[in-house]
């Protein structure tokens, strides 16, 4: 078992290993070499007694299990749905939190005192209450605070992705039921289980639908921060579009990061049926934008959408979306209010650039992102020649493509605000042919 204690910017830790008659301790802290000590006892019972006593000593000092599952609040925990709704309607107003804090304290709910202490900036006292509220360890859940309640919540099984016995739905039930979750603004979900993530994420969304705060959620991130150490092709979020639409009807920002696992029997990255009347920003990072997925995105009912970022990916991973499939986007009929567009990580980046120059949407765009793809001099020259087609453009991202220094100078002469960092070199090793590749192929 591992126990941790945060001290300033450093984390102190102990690992306790009980093996029959042997009790071993390992300990250390951030950026400091670890130490160890082991002792063999006469009997397993005596070894366990020593283990349990030392474990209790560490708990008394404030050490905690970073993978503890958490404890759901009792069913009779005092709650006031009307006051919680008032907070969600005025999240930045400390006064509405104070009203709820008064009510909670009258009912004996410690969250009331936590809100008061948080607003008074009494961090140490607030931390002691948080420790008693039964939240999961940071390897399963992390949260950001505002006025003593959660502003954002992130769920990820950072302890062991391969543990098939782990129950993401149970974790979600435990966390979502916490009174501190009642004013949640943003929900983030990372990797849950390696071989089951495509069903785990929908299961967590189904749990969220059971709680009133879900109807007022502002921002949702699925596949949050998983690209640190997981290939996109090995991370799938499942068939989520309809669930998102039904569970979070007031979303304004949506981020989806997913590949596909085409050998499975069910949809591992489903975008059909997205309908969010308040959505302003949609980002879809994928290496598998198929024709069907692109069609589903452009058929989505998003009347207020202002910003769209779409990644395409590699044909090796079924990214077969084409220029023809972009027709409704380029003519402005799909999302009439769009002002910020990213068509990124595409093997057809030159075709996209050329098509944009004669599109109806070009005149509306304030920012354009064509990064991470296969843009060469061909596409860049089309943009340069048609610079007048983009009268409102204030930002142009051409980073991580295949542009020469000379081409970059020509682009920035026409678009002084353009960026073109980290250009790639083509691969000439494949049968003597020059190969241009996307930045995220899998």
XYZ file of C-alpha atoms in Angstrom:
442
model
C 0.000 0.000 0.000
C 1.176 3.507 -0.848
C 0.412 6.498 1.388
C 1.178 10.107 0.503
C 1.316 13.481 2.231
C 1.645 16.786 0.401
C 4.005 19.296 2.010
C 4.194 22.501 0.035
C 5.360 21.627 -3.484
C 6.749 18.245 -2.396
C 4.977 14.922 -1.870
C 6.219 12.608 0.872
C 5.335 8.939 0.504
C 5.563 5.520 2.113
C 4.999 2.095 0.586
C 4.143 -0.638 3.068
C 4.688 -4.224 1.923
C 3.553 -7.145 4.060
C 4.804 -10.559 2.915
C 4.127 -13.375 5.369
C 6.586 -12.746 8.242
C 8.320 -9.860 6.495
C 7.291 -6.213 6.799
C 9.042 -3.794 4.432
C 8.909 0.007 4.366
C 9.955 2.165 1.422
C 9.807 5.934 1.683
C 10.865 9.108 -0.049
C 9.713 12.431 -1.421
C 9.572 14.302 -4.714
C 12.995 14.500 -6.423
C 14.715 12.739 -3.500
C 16.145 9.206 -3.582
C 14.014 6.659 -1.756
C 15.033 4.602 1.266
C 13.913 1.237 2.560
C 13.877 -0.840 5.711
C 12.646 -4.389 6.223
C 12.220 -6.662 9.209
C 11.302 -10.317 9.540
C 9.120 -11.257 12.517
C 8.669 -14.597 14.253
C 5.113 -15.028 12.959
C 2.920 -13.536 10.213
C 0.586 -12.221 12.919
C 3.361 -10.186 14.528
C 4.403 -8.817 11.145
C 0.817 -7.747 10.492
C 0.580 -6.121 13.921
C 3.683 -4.060 13.145
C 2.309 -3.175 9.702
C -1.070 -2.081 11.062
C 0.478 -0.016 13.848
C 2.762 1.856 11.468
C -0.101 2.352 8.999
C -2.212 3.895 11.777
C 0.698 6.143 12.747
C 0.994 7.457 9.183
C -2.757 8.045 8.927
C -2.627 10.041 12.162
C 0.092 12.205 10.611
C -2.097 12.953 7.588
C -0.828 10.415 5.056
C -3.527 9.099 2.719
C -3.969 6.416 0.063
C -3.922 8.227 -3.342
C -6.089 5.462 -4.815
C -8.720 5.319 -2.074
C -12.162 4.875 -3.669
C -13.975 7.449 -1.565
C -17.206 7.202 0.391
C -20.596 8.246 -0.934
C -22.509 10.696 1.271
C -25.251 9.211 3.419
C -28.716 9.270 1.887
C -29.952 11.558 4.658
C -27.184 14.142 4.079
C -28.881 17.577 4.208
C -29.239 19.126 0.717
C -31.219 22.063 -0.619
C -31.831 21.686 -4.372
C -33.239 25.215 -4.720
C -30.161 26.835 -3.183
C -27.871 24.603 -5.254
C -29.690 25.705 -8.405
C -29.263 29.335 -7.347
C -25.500 28.798 -7.131
C -25.400 27.253 -10.615
C -27.246 30.288 -11.931
C -24.707 32.654 -10.320
C -21.466 30.676 -10.036
C -19.198 33.703 -9.627
C -21.260 35.361 -6.878
C -19.816 34.488 -3.435
C -23.048 35.659 -1.821
C -25.123 32.716 -3.067
C -22.547 30.321 -1.640
C -22.761 32.123 1.707
C -26.534 31.694 1.777
C -26.131 27.965 1.182
C -23.341 27.786 3.775
C -25.658 29.269 6.407
C -28.351 26.731 5.596
C -25.896 23.809 5.592
C -24.429 24.808 8.945
C -27.904 24.952 10.444
C -28.403 21.365 9.255
C -25.031 20.188 10.561
C -23.490 19.588 7.122
C -19.690 20.239 7.244
C -19.751 21.578 3.687
C -21.244 24.764 5.138
C -18.191 25.374 7.308
C -15.936 24.502 4.381
C -17.549 27.209 2.241
C -17.067 29.779 5.015
C -13.423 28.813 5.565
C -12.690 28.813 1.839
C -14.095 32.293 1.381
C -12.038 33.455 4.370
C -8.935 31.927 2.692
C -8.261 29.714 5.722
C -6.647 26.956 3.679
C -5.326 24.763 6.488
C -8.651 24.588 8.309
C -10.486 23.993 5.019
C -8.081 21.166 4.147
C -8.869 19.398 7.424
C -12.576 19.395 6.606
C -11.937 18.215 3.043
C -9.947 15.309 4.449
C -12.977 14.182 6.473
C -15.503 14.345 3.634
C -14.560 10.998 2.087
C -13.489 12.113 -1.388
C -11.517 9.647 -3.568
C -7.727 9.827 -3.743
C -6.041 11.989 -6.362
C -5.162 8.960 -8.521
C -8.893 8.555 -9.191
C -10.312 12.069 -8.904
C -8.993 15.603 -8.920
C -10.993 18.760 -8.442
C -10.650 22.519 -8.582
C -12.384 24.640 -5.960
C -14.410 27.850 -6.041
C -15.923 29.297 -2.857
C -15.806 25.902 -1.121
C -17.448 23.857 -3.888
C -16.072 22.163 -6.978
C -15.600 24.280 -10.071
C -14.196 21.385 -12.094
C -13.833 17.647 -11.573
C -11.529 15.188 -13.352
C -11.981 11.415 -13.221
C -9.207 9.067 -14.341
C -7.979 5.712 -13.113
C -4.377 6.825 -12.869
C -3.706 4.039 -10.372
C -4.075 1.045 -12.698
C -5.723 1.243 -16.145
C -5.415 -2.513 -16.540
C -7.418 -3.402 -13.435
C -10.569 -4.978 -14.894
C -12.174 -5.115 -11.440
C -12.211 -1.318 -11.232
C -15.773 0.031 -11.532
C -15.853 3.511 -13.131
C -19.623 3.788 -12.709
C -19.308 3.201 -8.969
C -16.588 5.848 -8.738
C -18.839 8.251 -10.641
C -21.802 7.576 -8.353
C -19.674 8.202 -5.273
C -18.242 11.465 -6.572
C -21.258 12.897 -8.384
C -23.405 12.502 -5.258
C -21.137 14.733 -3.181
C -22.784 18.040 -2.187
C -19.556 19.781 -3.289
C -20.383 18.684 -6.858
C -23.679 20.566 -6.945
C -22.281 23.670 -8.687
C -19.934 21.851 -11.071
C -19.012 23.884 -14.156
C -16.647 21.520 -15.989
C -16.362 17.718 -16.037
C -13.194 16.066 -17.354
C -12.821 12.336 -17.991
C -9.498 10.685 -18.805
C -8.552 7.026 -19.178
C -10.622 4.686 -17.028
C -9.833 1.114 -18.128
C -7.554 0.222 -21.037
C -9.723 -2.412 -22.712
C -13.106 -1.034 -21.669
C -12.861 2.743 -21.989
C -15.297 2.819 -24.914
C -18.018 1.482 -22.599
C -16.756 3.046 -19.362
C -17.072 6.650 -20.557
C -20.730 6.240 -21.635
C -21.433 4.529 -18.292
C -20.028 7.521 -16.413
C -22.144 9.894 -18.522
C -25.212 7.807 -17.677
C -24.438 8.273 -13.978
C -24.087 12.037 -14.426
C -27.584 12.248 -15.902
C -29.030 11.201 -12.527
C -27.906 14.460 -10.880
C -29.423 17.923 -11.264
C -26.080 19.665 -11.846
C -25.628 17.843 -15.176
C -28.356 19.917 -16.837
C -26.391 23.107 -16.106
C -22.878 21.868 -16.920
C -20.958 24.393 -19.028
C -17.922 22.435 -20.209
C -17.227 18.746 -20.894
C -13.889 17.158 -21.796
C -13.757 13.477 -22.781
C -10.304 12.040 -23.347
C -8.874 14.815 -21.210
C -5.055 14.936 -21.148
C -4.642 11.292 -22.174
C -2.177 12.105 -24.973
C 0.628 12.406 -22.422
C 1.329 8.673 -22.584
C -1.406 6.942 -24.602
C -1.575 6.716 -28.389
C -4.808 8.205 -29.653
C -5.663 5.043 -31.575
C -5.621 3.134 -28.293
C -7.988 5.497 -26.509
C -11.679 5.457 -27.402
C -14.548 7.234 -25.684
C -17.408 5.202 -27.141
C -20.737 6.193 -28.662
C -21.270 9.426 -26.768
C -23.010 12.062 -28.898
C -26.634 11.334 -28.005
C -25.755 10.823 -24.343
C -23.991 14.168 -24.235
C -26.964 15.911 -25.825
C -29.479 14.432 -23.386
C -27.356 14.742 -20.253
C -25.763 18.172 -20.696
C -28.241 20.289 -22.706
C -26.683 23.637 -21.728
C -23.088 22.862 -22.662
C -21.130 25.749 -24.153
C -17.785 23.978 -24.625
C -17.178 20.368 -25.708
C -13.807 18.642 -26.175
C -13.537 15.080 -27.521
C -10.245 13.191 -27.889
C -10.588 9.690 -29.320
C -9.440 7.156 -31.839
C -11.409 4.121 -32.946
C -11.035 0.378 -32.450
C -12.709 -0.934 -35.582
C -12.316 -4.610 -34.667
C -14.745 -4.322 -31.761
C -18.383 -5.241 -32.264
C -19.786 -1.847 -31.221
C -19.153 1.797 -32.098
C -16.046 2.951 -30.255
C -16.237 6.629 -31.273
C -19.761 7.727 -32.114
C -20.655 11.297 -33.108
C -24.132 10.819 -34.568
C -26.983 12.721 -32.906
C -25.192 15.696 -31.368
C -27.702 18.459 -30.540
C -26.642 21.233 -28.159
C -28.500 24.532 -28.554
C -26.051 26.566 -26.418
C -22.736 25.134 -27.623
C -20.166 27.740 -28.689
C -16.972 25.690 -28.961
C -16.420 22.160 -30.286
C -13.020 20.475 -30.481
C -12.619 16.957 -31.856
C -9.107 15.544 -31.744
C -8.868 12.235 -33.591
C -6.694 10.175 -35.888
C -9.807 8.506 -37.339
C -12.121 11.088 -38.920
C -14.079 8.895 -41.295
C -16.591 10.092 -43.867
C -19.395 8.977 -41.563
C -17.993 10.850 -38.552
C -17.480 14.026 -40.570
C -21.050 13.787 -41.869
C -22.303 13.324 -38.302
C -20.449 16.430 -37.118
C -21.788 18.582 -39.943
C -25.324 17.268 -39.334
C -25.149 18.197 -35.648
C -27.652 20.744 -34.378
C -25.375 23.449 -32.979
C -27.047 26.755 -33.920
C -24.755 28.954 -31.799
C -21.433 27.313 -32.652
C -18.672 29.899 -33.066
C -15.517 27.785 -32.895
C -14.862 24.382 -34.477
C -11.597 22.443 -34.436
C -11.532 19.136 -36.311
C -8.600 16.761 -36.549
C -8.594 14.288 -39.426
C -5.802 11.741 -38.919
C -4.348 8.970 -41.022
C -5.920 6.742 -43.656
C -4.121 3.907 -41.861
C -6.667 4.474 -39.092
C -9.735 4.932 -41.322
C -9.493 8.723 -41.667
C -11.095 8.746 -45.110
C -13.006 12.050 -44.847
C -12.710 14.053 -48.058
C -13.002 17.600 -49.353
C -16.417 16.728 -50.760
C -17.563 15.927 -47.241
C -16.692 19.471 -46.131
C -19.147 21.155 -48.520
C -21.714 22.189 -45.889
C -18.978 23.560 -43.677
C -17.251 25.575 -46.395
C -20.465 27.068 -47.767
C -21.472 28.203 -44.280
C -24.734 26.284 -44.117
C -23.689 23.840 -41.380
C -22.788 26.454 -38.754
C -23.777 29.993 -39.812
C -22.213 31.673 -36.755
C -18.780 30.073 -37.124
C -15.886 32.530 -36.767
C -13.002 30.315 -35.675
C -12.103 27.206 -37.664
C -9.461 24.518 -37.300
C -9.070 21.766 -39.893
C -5.979 20.102 -38.521
C -3.840 16.979 -38.652
C -5.021 16.217 -42.188
C -3.381 14.309 -45.025
C -5.402 16.537 -47.368
C -4.219 19.829 -45.844
C -3.283 21.296 -49.243
C -6.727 20.490 -50.634
C -8.323 22.090 -47.588
C -6.286 25.274 -47.973
C -7.142 25.536 -51.660
C -10.847 24.899 -51.053
C -10.975 27.522 -48.306
C -9.742 30.286 -50.606
C -12.927 30.151 -52.696
C -15.329 29.251 -49.891
C -18.179 31.368 -48.557
C -16.980 30.877 -45.004
C -13.564 32.459 -45.653
C -14.906 35.991 -45.360
C -16.333 35.298 -41.890
C -13.273 33.719 -40.309
C -11.368 35.538 -37.590
C -8.987 32.647 -36.923
C -7.895 29.663 -39.004
C -5.853 26.665 -37.843
C -4.334 24.337 -40.465
C -1.630 22.939 -38.200
C -0.211 19.417 -37.728
C -0.984 18.340 -41.273
C 0.709 17.986 -44.660
C 0.573 21.579 -45.888
C 3.323 22.338 -48.398
C 4.191 25.213 -50.708
C 1.194 24.267 -52.874
C -1.388 25.021 -50.202
C 0.508 27.973 -48.771
C 0.717 29.674 -52.172
C -3.045 29.316 -52.577
C -3.562 31.137 -49.269
C -1.100 33.856 -50.265
C -2.713 34.394 -53.659
C -6.166 34.671 -52.083
C -5.313 36.668 -48.966
C -8.126 39.097 -49.787
C -10.611 36.244 -49.333
C -9.939 36.453 -45.571
C -10.684 40.110 -44.706
C -11.443 39.448 -41.006
C -8.654 36.996 -40.298
C -6.567 37.867 -37.228
C -4.879 34.518 -36.514
C -3.479 31.850 -38.845
C -1.773 28.716 -37.482
C 0.350 26.719 -39.934
C 2.573 25.030 -37.369
C 3.934 21.476 -37.763
C 3.517 21.218 -41.525
C 6.094 21.038 -44.355
C 6.843 24.664 -45.179
C 10.253 25.976 -46.175
C 11.731 29.105 -44.630
C 11.134 30.933 -47.906
C 7.470 29.931 -47.973
C 7.016 30.969 -44.349
C 8.428 34.420 -45.139
C 5.995 34.751 -48.035
C 3.065 33.701 -45.821
C 3.929 36.138 -43.031
C 4.325 38.941 -45.565
C 0.648 38.518 -46.437
C -0.502 37.398 -42.989
C 1.768 39.100 -40.398
C -0.076 37.350 -37.575
C 0.592 33.841 -38.949
C 2.555 31.248 -36.965
C 4.548 28.439 -38.573
C 6.605 26.818 -35.840
C 8.127 23.314 -35.715
C 7.994 22.456 -39.406
C 8.546 18.782 -40.240
C 10.819 17.042 -42.748
C 9.262 14.662 -45.285
C 10.099 10.974 -45.088
C 12.022 9.739 -48.146
C 12.652 6.252 -46.810
C 9.539 4.562 -48.211
C 10.380 3.010 -51.601
C 12.166 6.164 -52.682
C 8.994 8.263 -52.551
C 8.559 11.473 -50.585
C 6.031 10.898 -47.835
C 4.195 13.698 -46.027
C 2.578 12.680 -42.765
C 0.261 14.092 -40.140
C 1.589 14.886 -36.680
C -0.799 12.500 -34.899
C -1.265 9.364 -36.978
C -2.193 7.034 -34.115
